[in-house]
Amino acid sequence: MKDLISNLNKVFESRIRLGIMSILMVNDSFDFNSLKESLSVTDGNLASHLKALEDNELIKVNKQFIGRKPNTSYAITEKGVHQFKQHLNALEILIKTR
Amino acid sequence: MEKNPSSADELKTIRKFMEESTKFLSLSGLSGVFPGIFAIAGAFIAWLLILDKGNFTYEMYNSLPREATAALRWKMILDALSVLLLSLTAAFYFSFRRANKSGISFWTPASKRLLLNLFIPLITGGIFALILMIQNDIQLIIPVFLVFYGLALINAGKFTYNEVFYLGIFEIITGLISAFFPAQGLIFWILGFGILHIAYGLLVYRRYEA
C-alpha cells in the first residue's frame, strides 16, 4: 500500500494540473488561450500551473508567431506521458482495492 | 490550493477533459434537420421548374446534344449550390447558438479539426462532381455527392458525436445503391440529403438537447 501511494504523483494534485495533463495527453499541442477556456481559469493561475509542470519537465513550451501575434502552445513530454500513466495506474489500483 | 479530490472524482475529471478537448459537443441536431428540409425543397424545385414536373426524363437528356442541355445544367448547379449554401448557414447557425447557450466557445481546437476533416473529402467530392458535370458525365454525380459526403462525415465523426459516423455509413450505402439507378437521381438525393438528415437531426436533438 505504501508503494502504491508513492506512485500517486504530488505534481498532479490540483484539478487544473490534472486538466492540463489530460488535455495534452490526447492533443498533440494546445495553445494557451484554448487551455484557459477549457479549464475556465485566469491567466495568472494557468501560467503558474503551467510553469510548475514545465519545471518538472512534464510539458514543453513552443512559442511562435502567427502573423504578428505571439502564440504559445504546449505539448506533453515523454516523461510527462510516463508519469501521467503511472498516476492513472495508481488511481485505478486505489479504486479497485477500496 | 484546491483540496485533494477522491480518486474516482479525479478519474472523472481526467475523462471529462480528454473528451471535451478532442470532441466538438455543441453540434446541434437542428444542424441536421434544416439541411434536410432544404435538400427536399431543392429537389422539389428541380422537379417542378427544371425537369418540367418529371416530364423531362434522364433518357431524353441523354438523347440531346451537349449544347442543348447546357442551360439545364446551369440551373441544376445553381439549385444545388443554393441548397448547399443555405444548409451550411443553418448548420453553423444552430451549432453556434447551442455553443453560445451553454457558454462554450464555438472555435475550439476540436471544432477546427472537425471542420478540416469534414471539408477535405467534401471539397474533393465537390470538385470531382464538377468535373463530371463539365465532361457531361452526369449519371454518377449524385452517387459521387452522397459517397464523398458520407466519407467526409465518417472522417469528421471522430471529433464529435458518434451518430455522425453512422450517418456517414448510411450516406455511403445510399450513394452506392444510387449508382445503379441513374434515372432516379432525385429520389436518392431526397433520401440521402433529405430524409437521412432529418432522421439523424431529430435523433440527436432528442438525445442531447430536448
PDB file of C-alpha atoms in Angstrom:
ATOM      1  CA  MET A   1       0.000   0.000   0.000  1.00  0.00           C
ATOM      2  CA  LYS A   2       2.849   2.344   0.764  1.00  0.00           C
ATOM      3  CA  ASP A   3       4.397   1.757  -2.616  1.00  0.00           C
ATOM      4  CA  LEU A   4       1.053   2.472  -4.245  1.00  0.00           C
ATOM      5  CA  ILE A   5       0.639   5.868  -2.686  1.00  0.00           C
ATOM      6  CA  SER A   6       4.127   6.859  -3.709  1.00  0.00           C
ATOM      7  CA  ASN A   7       3.051   6.295  -7.306  1.00  0.00           C
ATOM      8  CA  LEU A   8       0.397   8.968  -6.932  1.00  0.00           C
ATOM      9  CA  ASN A   9       2.197  12.000  -8.189  1.00  0.00           C
ATOM     10  CA  LYS A  10       2.147  15.069  -5.969  1.00  0.00           C
ATOM     11  CA  VAL A  11       2.528  17.293  -9.010  1.00  0.00           C
ATOM     12  CA  PHE A  12      -0.915  16.270 -10.271  1.00  0.00           C
ATOM     13  CA  GLU A  13      -2.732  17.082  -7.067  1.00  0.00           C
ATOM     14  CA  SER A  14      -4.553  20.148  -8.324  1.00  0.00           C
ATOM     15  CA  ARG A  15      -7.553  19.862 -10.613  1.00  0.00           C
ATOM     16  CA  ILE A  16      -6.051  22.394 -13.004  1.00  0.00           C
ATOM     17  CA  ARG A  17      -2.791  20.499 -13.443  1.00  0.00           C
ATOM     18  CA  LEU A  18      -4.729  17.298 -13.870  1.00  0.00           C
ATOM     19  CA  GLY A  19      -6.815  19.034 -16.540  1.00  0.00           C
ATOM     20  CA  ILE A  20      -3.762  20.364 -18.367  1.00  0.00           C
ATOM     21  CA  MET A  21      -2.154  16.922 -18.411  1.00  0.00           C
ATOM     22  CA  SER A  22      -5.393  15.211 -19.535  1.00  0.00           C
ATOM     23  CA  ILE A  23      -5.795  17.625 -22.427  1.00  0.00           C
ATOM     24  CA  LEU A  24      -2.168  17.333 -23.510  1.00  0.00           C
ATOM     25  CA  MET A  25      -2.339  13.528 -23.324  1.00  0.00           C
ATOM     26  CA  VAL A  26      -4.887  13.452 -26.146  1.00  0.00           C
ATOM     27  CA  ASN A  27      -3.852  16.513 -28.179  1.00  0.00           C
ATOM     28  CA  ASP A  28      -0.507  16.920 -29.965  1.00  0.00           C
ATOM     29  CA  SER A  29      -0.437  20.518 -28.831  1.00  0.00           C
ATOM     30  CA  PHE A  30      -2.801  23.034 -27.268  1.00  0.00           C
ATOM     31  CA  ASP A  31      -2.430  26.811 -27.123  1.00  0.00           C
ATOM     32  CA  PHE A  32      -2.602  28.956 -24.012  1.00  0.00           C
ATOM     33  CA  ASN A  33      -5.953  30.584 -24.738  1.00  0.00           C
ATOM     34  CA  SER A  34      -7.672  27.295 -25.545  1.00  0.00           C
ATOM     35  CA  LEU A  35      -6.324  25.831 -22.321  1.00  0.00           C
ATOM     36  CA  LYS A  36      -7.563  28.848 -20.418  1.00  0.00           C
ATOM     37  CA  GLU A  37     -11.011  28.437 -21.880  1.00  0.00           C
ATOM     38  CA  SER A  38     -11.199  24.674 -21.401  1.00  0.00           C
ATOM     39  CA  LEU A  39     -10.194  24.921 -17.763  1.00  0.00           C
ATOM     40  CA  SER A  40     -12.028  28.208 -17.008  1.00  0.00           C
ATOM     41  CA  VAL A  41      -9.108  29.737 -15.130  1.00  0.00           C
ATOM     42  CA  THR A  42      -7.435  33.130 -15.077  1.00  0.00           C
ATOM     43  CA  ASP A  43      -4.232  33.881 -16.990  1.00  0.00           C
ATOM     44  CA  GLY A  44      -2.109  34.102 -13.864  1.00  0.00           C
ATOM     45  CA  ASN A  45      -3.453  30.944 -12.320  1.00  0.00           C
ATOM     46  CA  LEU A  46      -2.961  28.944 -15.505  1.00  0.00           C
ATOM     47  CA  ALA A  47       0.521  30.360 -16.062  1.00  0.00           C
ATOM     48  CA  SER A  48       1.696  29.335 -12.604  1.00  0.00           C
ATOM     49  CA  HIS A  49       0.439  25.774 -13.023  1.00  0.00           C
ATOM     50  CA  LEU A  50       1.996  25.543 -16.481  1.00  0.00           C
ATOM     51  CA  LYS A  51       5.271  26.801 -15.060  1.00  0.00           C
ATOM     52  CA  ALA A  52       5.237  24.128 -12.362  1.00  0.00           C
ATOM     53  CA  LEU A  53       4.633  21.377 -14.921  1.00  0.00           C
ATOM     54  CA  GLU A  54       7.290  22.825 -17.195  1.00  0.00           C
ATOM     55  CA  ASP A  55       9.835  22.975 -14.367  1.00  0.00           C
ATOM     56  CA  ASN A  56       9.170  19.296 -13.764  1.00  0.00           C
ATOM     57  CA  GLU A  57       9.813  18.659 -17.497  1.00  0.00           C
ATOM     58  CA  LEU A  58       6.363  17.143 -17.873  1.00  0.00           C
ATOM     59  CA  ILE A  59       5.336  19.573 -20.605  1.00  0.00           C
ATOM     60  CA  LYS A  60       7.232  21.679 -23.108  1.00  0.00           C
ATOM     61  CA  VAL A  61       6.516  25.151 -24.400  1.00  0.00           C
ATOM     62  CA  ASN A  62       6.533  26.227 -28.004  1.00  0.00           C
ATOM     63  CA  LYS A  63       6.479  29.960 -28.678  1.00  0.00           C
ATOM     64  CA  GLN A  64       5.895  31.169 -32.186  1.00  0.00           C
ATOM     65  CA  PHE A  65       4.320  33.970 -34.148  1.00  0.00           C
ATOM     66  CA  ILE A  66       1.137  33.535 -36.112  1.00  0.00           C
ATOM     67  CA  GLY A  67       1.293  36.580 -38.344  1.00  0.00           C
ATOM     68  CA  ARG A  68       2.260  39.256 -35.845  1.00  0.00           C
ATOM     69  CA  LYS A  69       0.566  37.702 -32.870  1.00  0.00           C
ATOM     70  CA  PRO A  70       2.622  35.678 -30.443  1.00  0.00           C
ATOM     71  CA  ASN A  71       1.189  32.236 -29.863  1.00  0.00           C
ATOM     72  CA  THR A  72       2.275  29.987 -27.027  1.00  0.00           C
ATOM     73  CA  SER A  73       1.375  26.338 -27.216  1.00  0.00           C
ATOM     74  CA  TYR A  74       2.132  23.404 -25.001  1.00  0.00           C
ATOM     75  CA  ALA A  75       2.832  19.736 -25.574  1.00  0.00           C
ATOM     76  CA  ILE A  76       3.411  16.808 -23.270  1.00  0.00           C
ATOM     77  CA  THR A  77       6.928  15.355 -22.946  1.00  0.00           C
ATOM     78  CA  GLU A  78       7.798  11.668 -22.878  1.00  0.00           C
ATOM     79  CA  LYS A  79       8.467  11.979 -19.200  1.00  0.00           C
ATOM     80  CA  GLY A  80       5.056  13.606 -18.796  1.00  0.00           C
ATOM     81  CA  VAL A  81       3.289  10.761 -20.595  1.00  0.00           C
ATOM     82  CA  HIS A  82       5.120   8.206 -18.491  1.00  0.00           C
ATOM     83  CA  GLN A  83       4.373   9.913 -15.175  1.00  0.00           C
ATOM     84  CA  PHE A  84       0.767  10.617 -16.036  1.00  0.00           C
ATOM     85  CA  LYS A  85       0.218   6.963 -16.956  1.00  0.00           C
ATOM     86  CA  GLN A  86       1.784   5.918 -13.678  1.00  0.00           C
ATOM     87  CA  HIS A  87      -0.516   8.301 -11.874  1.00  0.00           C
ATOM     88  CA  LEU A  88      -3.533   6.843 -13.684  1.00  0.00           C
ATOM     89  CA  ASN A  89      -2.494   3.299 -12.800  1.00  0.00           C
ATOM     90  CA  ALA A  90      -2.113   4.263  -9.168  1.00  0.00           C
ATOM     91  CA  LEU A  91      -5.577   5.830  -9.167  1.00  0.00           C
ATOM     92  CA  GLU A  92      -7.024   2.725 -10.758  1.00  0.00           C
ATOM     93  CA  ILE A  93      -5.465   0.390  -8.215  1.00  0.00           C
ATOM     94  CA  LEU A  94      -6.578   2.663  -5.400  1.00  0.00           C
ATOM     95  CA  ILE A  95     -10.186   2.432  -6.574  1.00  0.00           C
ATOM     96  CA  LYS A  96     -10.025  -1.343  -7.005  1.00  0.00           C
ATOM     97  CA  THR A  97      -8.547  -2.035  -3.592  1.00  0.00           C
ATOM     98  CA  ARG A  98     -11.055   0.122  -1.792  1.00  0.00           C
TER      99      ARG A  98
ATOM    100  CA  MET B   1      -4.971  25.476  -3.488  1.00  0.00           C
ATOM    101  CA  GLU B   2      -7.794  23.038  -4.092  1.00  0.00           C
ATOM    102  CA  LYS B   3      -8.494  20.112  -1.843  1.00  0.00           C
ATOM    103  CA  ASN B   4      -7.217  16.721  -2.829  1.00  0.00           C
ATOM    104  CA  PRO B   5     -10.126  15.085  -4.687  1.00  0.00           C
ATOM    105  CA  SER B   6     -11.006  11.424  -4.350  1.00  0.00           C
ATOM    106  CA  SER B   7      -9.573   9.011  -6.884  1.00  0.00           C
ATOM    107  CA  ALA B   8     -12.909   8.444  -8.574  1.00  0.00           C
ATOM    108  CA  ASP B   9     -13.519  12.179  -8.925  1.00  0.00           C
ATOM    109  CA  GLU B  10     -10.032  12.594 -10.254  1.00  0.00           C
ATOM    110  CA  LEU B  11     -10.619   9.973 -12.941  1.00  0.00           C
ATOM    111  CA  LYS B  12     -13.885  11.677 -13.856  1.00  0.00           C
ATOM    112  CA  THR B  13     -12.076  14.982 -14.278  1.00  0.00           C
ATOM    113  CA  ILE B  14      -9.438  13.379 -16.488  1.00  0.00           C
ATOM    114  CA  ARG B  15     -12.071  11.749 -18.633  1.00  0.00           C
ATOM    115  CA  LYS B  16     -14.042  14.969 -18.975  1.00  0.00           C
ATOM    116  CA  PHE B  17     -11.037  16.997 -20.117  1.00  0.00           C
ATOM    117  CA  MET B  18      -9.891  14.315 -22.529  1.00  0.00           C
ATOM    118  CA  GLU B  19     -13.296  14.166 -24.166  1.00  0.00           C
ATOM    119  CA  GLU B  20     -14.065  17.877 -24.189  1.00  0.00           C
ATOM    120  CA  SER B  21     -10.703  18.804 -25.660  1.00  0.00           C
ATOM    121  CA  THR B  22     -10.950  16.356 -28.558  1.00  0.00           C
ATOM    122  CA  LYS B  23     -14.659  16.426 -29.387  1.00  0.00           C
ATOM    123  CA  PHE B  24     -16.911  19.230 -30.501  1.00  0.00           C
ATOM    124  CA  LEU B  25     -20.043  18.572 -28.471  1.00  0.00           C
ATOM    125  CA  SER B  26     -22.059  21.662 -29.395  1.00  0.00           C
ATOM    126  CA  LEU B  27     -23.176  20.176 -32.693  1.00  0.00           C
ATOM    127  CA  SER B  28     -26.923  20.745 -32.760  1.00  0.00           C
ATOM    128  CA  GLY B  29     -29.495  18.293 -34.080  1.00  0.00           C
ATOM    129  CA  LEU B  30     -31.128  21.200 -35.859  1.00  0.00           C
ATOM    130  CA  SER B  31     -27.918  21.478 -37.868  1.00  0.00           C
ATOM    131  CA  GLY B  32     -29.121  18.232 -39.469  1.00  0.00           C
ATOM    132  CA  VAL B  33     -32.857  18.872 -39.675  1.00  0.00           C
ATOM    133  CA  PHE B  34     -32.699  22.143 -41.617  1.00  0.00           C
ATOM    134  CA  PRO B  35     -30.275  20.983 -44.318  1.00  0.00           C
ATOM    135  CA  GLY B  36     -32.624  18.015 -44.745  1.00  0.00           C
ATOM    136  CA  ILE B  37     -35.573  20.319 -45.329  1.00  0.00           C
ATOM    137  CA  PHE B  38     -33.571  22.478 -47.769  1.00  0.00           C
ATOM    138  CA  ALA B  39     -32.463  19.395 -49.696  1.00  0.00           C
ATOM    139  CA  ILE B  40     -36.065  18.254 -50.159  1.00  0.00           C
ATOM    140  CA  ALA B  41     -37.133  21.766 -51.175  1.00  0.00           C
ATOM    141  CA  GLY B  42     -34.263  21.909 -53.680  1.00  0.00           C
ATOM    142  CA  ALA B  43     -35.280  18.574 -55.160  1.00  0.00           C
ATOM    143  CA  PHE B  44     -38.868  19.747 -55.448  1.00  0.00           C
ATOM    144  CA  ILE B  45     -37.780  22.929 -57.255  1.00  0.00           C
ATOM    145  CA  ALA B  46     -35.633  20.884 -59.630  1.00  0.00           C
ATOM    146  CA  TRP B  47     -38.522  18.542 -60.377  1.00  0.00           C
ATOM    147  CA  LEU B  48     -41.056  21.330 -60.821  1.00  0.00           C
ATOM    148  CA  LEU B  49     -39.106  24.039 -62.616  1.00  0.00           C
ATOM    149  CA  ILE B  50     -36.102  22.394 -64.222  1.00  0.00           C
ATOM    150  CA  LEU B  51     -37.388  18.932 -65.128  1.00  0.00           C
ATOM    151  CA  ASP B  52     -40.899  20.052 -66.068  1.00  0.00           C
ATOM    152  CA  LYS B  53     -42.616  18.001 -63.321  1.00  0.00           C
ATOM    153  CA  GLY B  54     -40.684  14.941 -64.294  1.00  0.00           C
ATOM    154  CA  ASN B  55     -41.692  15.130 -67.950  1.00  0.00           C
ATOM    155  CA  PHE B  56     -38.090  15.736 -68.884  1.00  0.00           C
ATOM    156  CA  THR B  57     -36.515  12.345 -68.252  1.00  0.00           C
ATOM    157  CA  TYR B  58     -32.985  11.071 -67.973  1.00  0.00           C
ATOM    158  CA  GLU B  59     -33.334   9.268 -71.335  1.00  0.00           C
ATOM    159  CA  MET B  60     -34.413  12.498 -73.017  1.00  0.00           C
ATOM    160  CA  TYR B  61     -31.411  14.286 -71.539  1.00  0.00           C
ATOM    161  CA  ASN B  62     -29.078  11.666 -72.942  1.00  0.00           C
ATOM    162  CA  SER B  63     -30.635  11.813 -76.406  1.00  0.00           C
ATOM    163  CA  LEU B  64     -29.944  15.538 -76.674  1.00  0.00           C
ATOM    164  CA  PRO B  65     -26.608  17.045 -77.733  1.00  0.00           C
ATOM    165  CA  ARG B  66     -24.465  18.648 -75.083  1.00  0.00           C
ATOM    166  CA  GLU B  67     -25.192  22.250 -76.179  1.00  0.00           C
ATOM    167  CA  ALA B  68     -28.936  21.762 -75.898  1.00  0.00           C
ATOM    168  CA  THR B  69     -28.733  20.833 -72.230  1.00  0.00           C
ATOM    169  CA  ALA B  70     -26.252  23.475 -71.072  1.00  0.00           C
ATOM    170  CA  ALA B  71     -28.930  25.755 -69.614  1.00  0.00           C
ATOM    171  CA  LEU B  72     -30.395  22.858 -67.674  1.00  0.00           C
ATOM    172  CA  ARG B  73     -27.023  22.004 -66.211  1.00  0.00           C
ATOM    173  CA  TRP B  74     -26.522  25.573 -65.059  1.00  0.00           C
ATOM    174  CA  LYS B  75     -29.937  25.646 -63.420  1.00  0.00           C
ATOM    175  CA  MET B  76     -29.149  22.388 -61.632  1.00  0.00           C
ATOM    176  CA  ILE B  77     -25.814  23.736 -60.399  1.00  0.00           C
ATOM    177  CA  LEU B  78     -27.498  26.900 -59.169  1.00  0.00           C
ATOM    178  CA  ASP B  79     -30.192  24.898 -57.407  1.00  0.00           C
ATOM    179  CA  ALA B  80     -27.658  22.579 -55.732  1.00  0.00           C
ATOM    180  CA  LEU B  81     -25.414  25.473 -54.721  1.00  0.00           C
ATOM    181  CA  SER B  82     -28.351  27.300 -53.129  1.00  0.00           C
ATOM    182  CA  VAL B  83     -29.185  24.190 -51.107  1.00  0.00           C
ATOM    183  CA  LEU B  84     -25.543  23.857 -50.067  1.00  0.00           C
ATOM    184  CA  LEU B  85     -25.228  27.487 -49.036  1.00  0.00           C
ATOM    185  CA  LEU B  86     -28.475  27.528 -47.050  1.00  0.00           C
ATOM    186  CA  SER B  87     -27.570  24.217 -45.413  1.00  0.00           C
ATOM    187  CA  LEU B  88     -24.116  25.363 -44.348  1.00  0.00           C
ATOM    188  CA  THR B  89     -25.552  28.592 -42.964  1.00  0.00           C
ATOM    189  CA  ALA B  90     -28.159  26.701 -40.955  1.00  0.00           C
ATOM    190  CA  ALA B  91     -25.658  24.081 -39.774  1.00  0.00           C
ATOM    191  CA  PHE B  92     -23.298  26.773 -38.497  1.00  0.00           C
ATOM    192  CA  TYR B  93     -26.040  28.943 -37.040  1.00  0.00           C
ATOM    193  CA  PHE B  94     -27.680  26.274 -34.879  1.00  0.00           C
ATOM    194  CA  SER B  95     -24.420  24.864 -33.551  1.00  0.00           C
ATOM    195  CA  PHE B  96     -23.129  28.359 -32.908  1.00  0.00           C
ATOM    196  CA  ARG B  97     -26.307  29.126 -30.988  1.00  0.00           C
ATOM    197  CA  ARG B  98     -26.054  25.950 -28.949  1.00  0.00           C
ATOM    198  CA  ALA B  99     -22.423  26.627 -28.056  1.00  0.00           C
ATOM    199  CA  ASN B 100     -23.348  30.152 -27.047  1.00  0.00           C
ATOM    200  CA  LYS B 101     -26.225  28.983 -24.890  1.00  0.00           C
ATOM    201  CA  SER B 102     -24.006  26.619 -22.929  1.00  0.00           C
ATOM    202  CA  GLY B 103     -21.324  29.279 -22.655  1.00  0.00           C
ATOM    203  CA  ILE B 104     -18.757  27.315 -24.642  1.00  0.00           C
ATOM    204  CA  SER B 105     -16.805  28.920 -27.416  1.00  0.00           C
ATOM    205  CA  PHE B 106     -17.542  27.708 -30.941  1.00  0.00           C
ATOM    206  CA  TRP B 107     -13.945  27.936 -32.143  1.00  0.00           C
ATOM    207  CA  THR B 108     -12.022  25.321 -30.232  1.00  0.00           C
ATOM    208  CA  PRO B 109      -9.135  23.141 -31.380  1.00  0.00           C
ATOM    209  CA  ALA B 110     -11.692  20.312 -31.618  1.00  0.00           C
ATOM    210  CA  SER B 111     -14.131  22.250 -33.816  1.00  0.00           C
ATOM    211  CA  LYS B 112     -11.313  23.357 -36.129  1.00  0.00           C
ATOM    212  CA  ARG B 113     -10.151  19.783 -36.502  1.00  0.00           C
ATOM    213  CA  LEU B 114     -13.747  18.714 -37.137  1.00  0.00           C
ATOM    214  CA  LEU B 115     -14.140  21.246 -39.947  1.00  0.00           C
ATOM    215  CA  LEU B 116     -10.791  20.420 -41.548  1.00  0.00           C
ATOM    216  CA  ASN B 117     -11.589  16.723 -41.552  1.00  0.00           C
ATOM    217  CA  LEU B 118     -15.073  17.343 -42.899  1.00  0.00           C
ATOM    218  CA  PHE B 119     -14.124  19.712 -45.687  1.00  0.00           C
ATOM    219  CA  ILE B 120     -11.183  17.863 -47.240  1.00  0.00           C
ATOM    220  CA  PRO B 121     -13.260  14.918 -48.531  1.00  0.00           C
ATOM    221  CA  LEU B 122     -16.241  17.204 -49.097  1.00  0.00           C
ATOM    222  CA  ILE B 123     -14.394  19.658 -51.343  1.00  0.00           C
ATOM    223  CA  THR B 124     -12.708  16.766 -53.152  1.00  0.00           C
ATOM    224  CA  GLY B 125     -16.147  15.315 -53.881  1.00  0.00           C
ATOM    225  CA  GLY B 126     -17.479  18.707 -54.962  1.00  0.00           C
ATOM    226  CA  ILE B 127     -14.630  19.234 -57.432  1.00  0.00           C
ATOM    227  CA  PHE B 128     -14.984  15.681 -58.707  1.00  0.00           C
ATOM    228  CA  ALA B 129     -18.710  16.205 -59.294  1.00  0.00           C
ATOM    229  CA  LEU B 130     -17.968  19.462 -61.092  1.00  0.00           C
ATOM    230  CA  ILE B 131     -15.524  17.667 -63.391  1.00  0.00           C
ATOM    231  CA  LEU B 132     -18.178  15.048 -64.168  1.00  0.00           C
ATOM    232  CA  MET B 133     -20.575  17.895 -64.948  1.00  0.00           C
ATOM    233  CA  ILE B 134     -18.078  19.583 -67.296  1.00  0.00           C
ATOM    234  CA  GLN B 135     -17.439  16.258 -69.023  1.00  0.00           C
ATOM    235  CA  ASN B 136     -21.211  15.837 -69.326  1.00  0.00           C
ATOM    236  CA  ASP B 137     -20.943  12.553 -67.444  1.00  0.00           C
ATOM    237  CA  ILE B 138     -23.974  13.239 -65.317  1.00  0.00           C
ATOM    238  CA  GLN B 139     -25.013   9.759 -64.306  1.00  0.00           C
ATOM    239  CA  LEU B 140     -22.558   9.464 -61.429  1.00  0.00           C
ATOM    240  CA  ILE B 141     -22.940  12.967 -60.000  1.00  0.00           C
ATOM    241  CA  ILE B 142     -25.465  12.136 -57.295  1.00  0.00           C
ATOM    242  CA  PRO B 143     -23.671   8.934 -56.246  1.00  0.00           C
ATOM    243  CA  VAL B 144     -20.433  10.968 -56.008  1.00  0.00           C
ATOM    244  CA  PHE B 145     -22.117  13.611 -53.860  1.00  0.00           C
ATOM    245  CA  LEU B 146     -23.527  11.010 -51.481  1.00  0.00           C
ATOM    246  CA  VAL B 147     -20.445   8.794 -51.241  1.00  0.00           C
ATOM    247  CA  PHE B 148     -17.976  11.650 -50.693  1.00  0.00           C
ATOM    248  CA  TYR B 149     -20.318  13.295 -48.214  1.00  0.00           C
ATOM    249  CA  GLY B 150     -20.553  10.008 -46.330  1.00  0.00           C
ATOM    250  CA  LEU B 151     -16.757   9.693 -46.245  1.00  0.00           C
ATOM    251  CA  ALA B 152     -16.499  13.295 -45.024  1.00  0.00           C
ATOM    252  CA  LEU B 153     -18.915  12.550 -42.175  1.00  0.00           C
ATOM    253  CA  ILE B 154     -17.032   9.413 -41.167  1.00  0.00           C
ATOM    254  CA  ASN B 155     -13.822  11.421 -41.119  1.00  0.00           C
ATOM    255  CA  ALA B 156     -15.380  14.227 -39.080  1.00  0.00           C
ATOM    256  CA  GLY B 157     -17.257  11.831 -36.786  1.00  0.00           C
ATOM    257  CA  LYS B 158     -14.123  11.221 -34.746  1.00  0.00           C
ATOM    258  CA  PHE B 159     -14.346  14.784 -33.454  1.00  0.00           C
ATOM    259  CA  THR B 160     -17.977  14.896 -32.395  1.00  0.00           C
ATOM    260  CA  TYR B 161     -20.927  12.655 -31.537  1.00  0.00           C
ATOM    261  CA  ASN B 162     -20.755   9.069 -32.761  1.00  0.00           C
ATOM    262  CA  GLU B 163     -24.046   9.476 -34.613  1.00  0.00           C
ATOM    263  CA  VAL B 164     -22.260  11.486 -37.302  1.00  0.00           C
ATOM    264  CA  PHE B 165     -20.174   8.421 -38.103  1.00  0.00           C
ATOM    265  CA  TYR B 166     -23.293   6.294 -38.587  1.00  0.00           C
ATOM    266  CA  LEU B 167     -24.968   8.962 -40.698  1.00  0.00           C
ATOM    267  CA  GLY B 168     -21.858   8.755 -42.897  1.00  0.00           C
ATOM    268  CA  ILE B 169     -22.250   4.982 -43.280  1.00  0.00           C
ATOM    269  CA  PHE B 170     -25.879   5.403 -44.360  1.00  0.00           C
ATOM    270  CA  GLU B 171     -24.941   8.137 -46.848  1.00  0.00           C
ATOM    271  CA  ILE B 172     -22.336   5.864 -48.441  1.00  0.00           C
ATOM    272  CA  ILE B 173     -24.795   2.958 -48.728  1.00  0.00           C
ATOM    273  CA  THR B 174     -27.416   5.254 -50.269  1.00  0.00           C
ATOM    274  CA  GLY B 175     -24.795   6.630 -52.669  1.00  0.00           C
ATOM    275  CA  LEU B 176     -23.599   3.214 -53.802  1.00  0.00           C
ATOM    276  CA  ILE B 177     -27.139   1.973 -54.409  1.00  0.00           C
ATOM    277  CA  SER B 178     -27.984   5.159 -56.308  1.00  0.00           C
ATOM    278  CA  ALA B 179     -25.179   4.388 -58.780  1.00  0.00           C
ATOM    279  CA  PHE B 180     -27.332   1.532 -60.090  1.00  0.00           C
ATOM    280  CA  PHE B 181     -30.294   3.835 -60.777  1.00  0.00           C
ATOM    281  CA  PRO B 182     -29.041   6.861 -62.715  1.00  0.00           C
ATOM    282  CA  ALA B 183     -32.538   7.865 -63.789  1.00  0.00           C
ATOM    283  CA  GLN B 184     -33.741   8.095 -60.159  1.00  0.00           C
ATOM    284  CA  GLY B 185     -31.164  10.625 -59.002  1.00  0.00           C
ATOM    285  CA  LEU B 186     -33.676  12.975 -57.409  1.00  0.00           C
ATOM    286  CA  ILE B 187     -35.219  10.210 -55.323  1.00  0.00           C
ATOM    287  CA  PHE B 188     -31.818   9.273 -53.928  1.00  0.00           C
ATOM    288  CA  TRP B 189     -30.987  12.917 -53.340  1.00  0.00           C
ATOM    289  CA  ILE B 190     -34.162  13.265 -51.273  1.00  0.00           C
ATOM    290  CA  LEU B 191     -33.396  10.035 -49.432  1.00  0.00           C
ATOM    291  CA  GLY B 192     -29.737  10.785 -48.705  1.00  0.00           C
ATOM    292  CA  PHE B 193     -29.722  14.516 -48.121  1.00  0.00           C
ATOM    293  CA  GLY B 194     -33.345  14.944 -47.038  1.00  0.00           C
ATOM    294  CA  ILE B 195     -34.742  12.006 -45.099  1.00  0.00           C
ATOM    295  CA  LEU B 196     -31.459  10.777 -43.577  1.00  0.00           C
ATOM    296  CA  HIS B 197     -30.544  14.276 -42.386  1.00  0.00           C
ATOM    297  CA  ILE B 198     -33.907  14.899 -40.794  1.00  0.00           C
ATOM    298  CA  ALA B 199     -33.954  11.483 -39.095  1.00  0.00           C
ATOM    299  CA  TYR B 200     -30.400  11.955 -37.815  1.00  0.00           C
ATOM    300  CA  GLY B 201     -31.106  15.516 -36.665  1.00  0.00           C
ATOM    301  CA  LEU B 202     -34.229  14.585 -34.718  1.00  0.00           C
ATOM    302  CA  LEU B 203     -32.448  11.666 -33.084  1.00  0.00           C
ATOM    303  CA  VAL B 204     -29.505  13.799 -31.974  1.00  0.00           C
ATOM    304  CA  TYR B 205     -31.794  16.609 -30.869  1.00  0.00           C
ATOM    305  CA  ARG B 206     -33.859  14.294 -28.687  1.00  0.00           C
ATOM    306  CA  ARG B 207     -30.816  12.587 -27.262  1.00  0.00           C
ATOM    307  CA  TYR B 208     -28.746  15.614 -26.315  1.00  0.00           C
ATOM    308  CA  GLU B 209     -30.879  18.747 -26.399  1.00  0.00           C
ATOM    309  CA  ALA B 210     -34.512  18.007 -25.542  1.00  0.00           C
TER     310      ALA B 210
END
